[in-house]
C-alpha cells in the first residue's frame, strides 16, 4: 500500500509459509524509503527472531532493490545480526544478491533499511 493518497492504515496479516507476507510489508517500506531517499539514516528496522531467516530475507531484499531501476543506487539495506566483523570478508556495498553486511560500514553509513535481531538492536543502536 502506498501512502501517496493518504496515511497508511495499521494492518494485521496472517497466512501460511511462502504466501507473500514479506512483500506485504516490504513493498510499503521500499515505497517509503524511495520517497524519502534524500534524507539520510535508517528509515525502517525489520526484526527477525533467527539469523537464518534474516539472511534469507536479506538476499530477497537485495534482489528486489537491484532489479528495480528506481531503487538501485537510491536505497540501501544492511544485515546486522552478530556477524560482519573479523577475518571473513563481509560486503560493504549493495549487490545483486547481497546487502551491506560489514558491521562498521552499517554503523558509519546507516542504511535506509536495517535487518537485525533484538540482541543486535540493543548492542548497536
mmCIF file of C-alpha atoms in Angstrom:
data_model
loop_
_atom_site.group_PDB
_atom_site.id
_atom_site.type_symbol
_atom_site.label_atom_id
_atom_site.label_comp_id
_atom_site.label_asym_id
_atom_site.label_seq_id
_atom_site.Cartn_x
_atom_site.Cartn_y
_atom_site.Cartn_z
ATOM 1 C CA UNK A 1 0.000 0.000 0.000
ATOM 2 C CA UNK A 2 1.359 3.403 -0.920
ATOM 3 C CA UNK A 3 0.911 6.444 1.257
ATOM 4 C CA UNK A 4 0.508 8.555 -1.888
ATOM 5 C CA UNK A 5 -3.198 9.159 -1.312
ATOM 6 C CA UNK A 6 -3.175 9.467 2.467
ATOM 7 C CA UNK A 7 -1.806 7.834 5.566
ATOM 8 C CA UNK A 8 -1.363 4.053 5.608
ATOM 9 C CA UNK A 9 -3.647 2.150 7.959
ATOM 10 C CA UNK A 10 -2.480 -0.436 10.533
ATOM 11 C CA UNK A 11 -2.766 -3.911 9.066
ATOM 12 C CA UNK A 12 -2.618 -7.415 10.508
ATOM 13 C CA UNK A 13 -1.735 -10.183 8.084
ATOM 14 C CA UNK A 14 -1.705 -13.899 8.845
ATOM 15 C CA UNK A 15 -1.159 -16.562 6.236
ATOM 16 C CA UNK A 16 0.873 -19.684 5.551
ATOM 17 C CA UNK A 17 4.538 -20.047 4.685
ATOM 18 C CA UNK A 18 5.529 -18.868 1.213
ATOM 19 C CA UNK A 19 2.341 -16.911 0.583
ATOM 20 C CA UNK A 20 3.709 -13.365 0.318
ATOM 21 C CA UNK A 21 3.815 -11.977 3.847
ATOM 22 C CA UNK A 22 7.235 -10.433 3.259
ATOM 23 C CA UNK A 23 6.025 -8.476 0.248
ATOM 24 C CA UNK A 24 3.069 -7.143 2.237
ATOM 25 C CA UNK A 25 5.416 -5.139 4.455
ATOM 26 C CA UNK A 26 8.467 -4.887 2.215
ATOM 27 C CA UNK A 27 6.845 -3.001 -0.650
ATOM 28 C CA UNK A 28 5.430 -0.242 1.606
ATOM 29 C CA UNK A 29 8.846 0.058 3.285
ATOM 30 C CA UNK A 30 10.583 0.380 -0.093
ATOM 31 C CA UNK A 31 7.974 2.931 -1.183
ATOM 32 C CA UNK A 32 8.595 4.993 1.969
ATOM 33 C CA UNK A 33 12.381 4.788 1.617
ATOM 34 C CA UNK A 34 12.228 5.805 -2.036
ATOM 35 C CA UNK A 35 10.016 8.801 -1.282
ATOM 36 C CA UNK A 36 12.447 9.844 1.476
ATOM 37 C CA UNK A 37 15.668 8.948 -0.350
ATOM 38 C CA UNK A 38 17.021 12.465 0.103
ATOM 39 C CA UNK A 39 17.012 12.007 3.906
ATOM 40 C CA UNK A 40 19.994 10.118 5.337
ATOM 41 C CA UNK A 41 19.715 7.428 8.001
ATOM 42 C CA UNK A 42 17.718 4.359 8.913
ATOM 43 C CA UNK A 43 14.086 4.626 7.877
ATOM 44 C CA UNK A 44 12.926 1.094 8.690
ATOM 45 C CA UNK A 45 14.084 -1.681 11.003
ATOM 46 C CA UNK A 46 12.985 -5.231 10.257
ATOM 47 C CA UNK A 47 13.423 -7.559 13.233
ATOM 48 C CA UNK A 48 13.830 -11.303 12.755
ATOM 49 C CA UNK A 49 13.902 -13.902 15.540
ATOM 50 C CA UNK A 50 16.516 -16.062 13.791
ATOM 51 C CA UNK A 51 19.660 -15.118 11.877
ATOM 52 C CA UNK A 52 18.940 -17.716 9.191
ATOM 53 C CA UNK A 53 15.627 -16.050 8.378
ATOM 54 C CA UNK A 54 17.217 -12.591 8.317
ATOM 55 C CA UNK A 55 19.960 -13.848 5.980
ATOM 56 C CA UNK A 56 17.418 -15.446 3.645
ATOM 57 C CA UNK A 57 15.317 -12.291 3.559
ATOM 58 C CA UNK A 58 18.425 -10.145 3.002
ATOM 59 C CA UNK A 59 19.040 -11.871 -0.318
ATOM 60 C CA UNK A 60 15.411 -11.338 -1.342
ATOM 61 C CA UNK A 61 15.667 -7.682 -0.409
ATOM 62 C CA UNK A 62 18.905 -7.285 -2.376
ATOM 63 C CA UNK A 63 17.332 -8.818 -5.473
ATOM 64 C CA UNK A 64 14.239 -6.620 -5.174
ATOM 65 C CA UNK A 65 16.307 -3.431 -4.887
ATOM 66 C CA UNK A 66 18.834 -4.442 -7.556
ATOM 67 C CA UNK A 67 16.166 -5.314 -10.133
ATOM 68 C CA UNK A 68 14.252 -2.039 -9.811
ATOM 69 C CA UNK A 69 15.925 0.885 -11.558
ATOM 70 C CA UNK A 70 14.198 3.370 -9.239
ATOM 71 C CA UNK A 71 15.614 1.672 -6.135
ATOM 72 C CA UNK A 72 19.035 0.514 -7.345
ATOM 73 C CA UNK A 73 21.589 3.095 -6.241
ATOM 74 C CA UNK A 74 18.983 5.012 -4.239
ATOM 75 C CA UNK A 75 18.041 2.608 -1.427
ATOM 76 C CA UNK A 76 20.471 0.733 0.823
ATOM 77 C CA UNK A 77 19.939 -2.091 3.286
ATOM 78 C CA UNK A 78 22.142 -3.653 5.936
ATOM 79 C CA UNK A 79 22.226 -7.017 7.704
ATOM 80 C CA UNK A 80 23.221 -6.519 11.357
ATOM 81 C CA UNK A 81 22.972 -9.935 13.048
ATOM 82 C CA UNK A 82 26.168 -10.532 15.006
ATOM 83 C CA UNK A 83 28.455 -11.363 12.113
ATOM 84 C CA UNK A 84 30.084 -8.720 9.972
ATOM 85 C CA UNK A 85 33.461 -8.239 11.590
ATOM 86 C CA UNK A 86 36.601 -10.293 11.961
ATOM 87 C CA UNK A 87 38.606 -12.252 9.422
ATOM 88 C CA UNK A 88 35.789 -13.121 6.998
ATOM 89 C CA UNK A 89 35.088 -10.693 4.171
ATOM 90 C CA UNK A 90 31.686 -9.067 4.585
ATOM 91 C CA UNK A 91 30.038 -6.987 1.878
ATOM 92 C CA UNK A 92 30.436 -3.228 2.282
ATOM 93 C CA UNK A 93 28.032 -2.361 -0.510
ATOM 94 C CA UNK A 94 24.813 -3.447 -2.164
ATOM 95 C CA UNK A 95 24.843 -6.099 -4.875
ATOM 96 C CA UNK A 96 22.538 -8.235 -6.977
ATOM 97 C CA UNK A 97 22.410 -10.949 -4.315
ATOM 98 C CA UNK A 98 23.554 -9.236 -1.099
ATOM 99 C CA UNK A 99 23.026 -6.217 1.093
ATOM 100 C CA UNK A 100 25.618 -4.486 3.286
ATOM 101 C CA UNK A 101 26.975 -6.936 5.875
ATOM 102 C CA UNK A 102 30.093 -5.165 7.141
ATOM 103 C CA UNK A 103 29.259 -4.063 10.688
ATOM 104 C CA UNK A 104 31.492 -0.965 10.667
ATOM 105 C CA UNK A 105 30.040 0.179 7.357
ATOM 106 C CA UNK A 106 26.493 -0.260 8.675
ATOM 107 C CA UNK A 107 27.231 1.778 11.791
ATOM 108 C CA UNK A 108 29.055 4.503 9.828
ATOM 109 C CA UNK A 109 26.595 4.902 6.954
ATOM 110 C CA UNK A 110 23.256 3.842 8.496
ATOM 111 C CA UNK A 111 21.461 2.217 5.562
ATOM 112 C CA UNK A 112 17.841 3.020 4.750
ATOM 113 C CA UNK A 113 16.669 -0.430 5.876
ATOM 114 C CA UNK A 114 18.206 -2.447 8.689
ATOM 115 C CA UNK A 115 17.592 -6.189 9.100
ATOM 116 C CA UNK A 116 18.524 -7.297 12.593
ATOM 117 C CA UNK A 117 17.501 -9.187 15.710
ATOM 118 C CA UNK A 118 16.651 -7.956 19.209
ATOM 119 C CA UNK A 119 20.105 -8.658 20.633
ATOM 120 C CA UNK A 120 21.963 -6.711 17.936
ATOM 121 C CA UNK A 121 19.463 -3.876 18.025
ATOM 122 C CA UNK A 122 20.291 -3.397 21.684
ATOM 123 C CA UNK A 123 24.031 -3.758 21.004
ATOM 124 C CA UNK A 124 24.412 -1.442 18.050
ATOM 125 C CA UNK A 125 21.999 1.376 18.351
#
